[in-house]
Amino acid sequence: MKKMILLFSVLMFYSCVCNNEEVGIQMVDIDNKEYLKNTSEKVTFIDQDGNTFIADFEAVNYYTQKDDIGPESCEYITYEYGKRKFIISKYQGEFNIDYSNFYLSIHNYVASNYLFLKESTIGKIDVLTEDTEVAGFSFNNVIVFENRDKKDIWDIEKMIYSKENGVEFILFRNGNWYKRN
């Protein structure tokens, strides 16, 4: 009887063990990775009053994460995502990119801003580039991040961003701005 209980216990143990199986990989598109620089940099900005200041941008870091398909599943999907932190004047922020989104969060400990591309999901970011004019300045071949969540305390209306330079221009709700010098 003891042998039978032992055999049953061993069978139960092995039948409950899961062999994790990767069923999908969702990596950041190689062309989209070009929008976040792999090096740290200091960039000079000027505001509407002619004041200049230095912004610090860290190098992008990419991470992978495994997420289970469901609570009792032995299958998982591997995701890749990237983050690039920055400080511009009194604001701290972070660009976030994954296989389908590119957005940023930026705050000054009072106002929290979440800016998104016009399209909620992305394939190739290059397809979303446009020529635009903001506050009397013209920008070519840029993407526009906009604040679509204006429920809480916020103060940044939009950010103009290029593949070559990164942040080109920030427009605030009150009409003030920061421009890459």
Steps between C-alpha positions, in 0.01 A plus 500: 500500500788737584657430161173581330467831686861583418448417133179705490678795669789489252260486204299793638817703552625450144160554345473839672840619381482732205746516214488868413463555130558829320211555261585848377769765481414869472816700449545871430532550125865560404409814302302640794800455729674774303267755665665452840874565510739250652719774646458757774502862392466856621289730282451877521142633494368856489164621629265773375681761715844420358620306806723202421547182700653157460289184477646161593398189309611155612576221256207270426481171687317201354350222709323169436216366707315170498125515566283193552208463263265434792503426872516122457680484169842355428536725196655844492578787264833684504474878469772756439471862608731798528525803729695823465498742794559873475496828692400826330502804729274414795346197324596135525378259240526165335446381144351153478493277193386144444384295203181705456528828697727804525405753767648713774429611852635828635439670834622778726366360831182708458376425150509155341494480123452194282555567131414258221532480124187569297475128420442285808699207361803515277654285233777711353541841663638642174148476354376747764746778419357831381581862435343733755503854632477582869521844663637649178774238455501251213616141541551241227494123518404487869259310719264679736428383851177646636344514843172311460434450872414844637297391804753561774760772554693534172694777329661363183290511183734331250856403420662502156754221451733401216695181433821699447490729805240366741306775679472806276227702669267495802180705504341573837130550566555869579674561164856498638751276325845341503686466169816304425774758443 
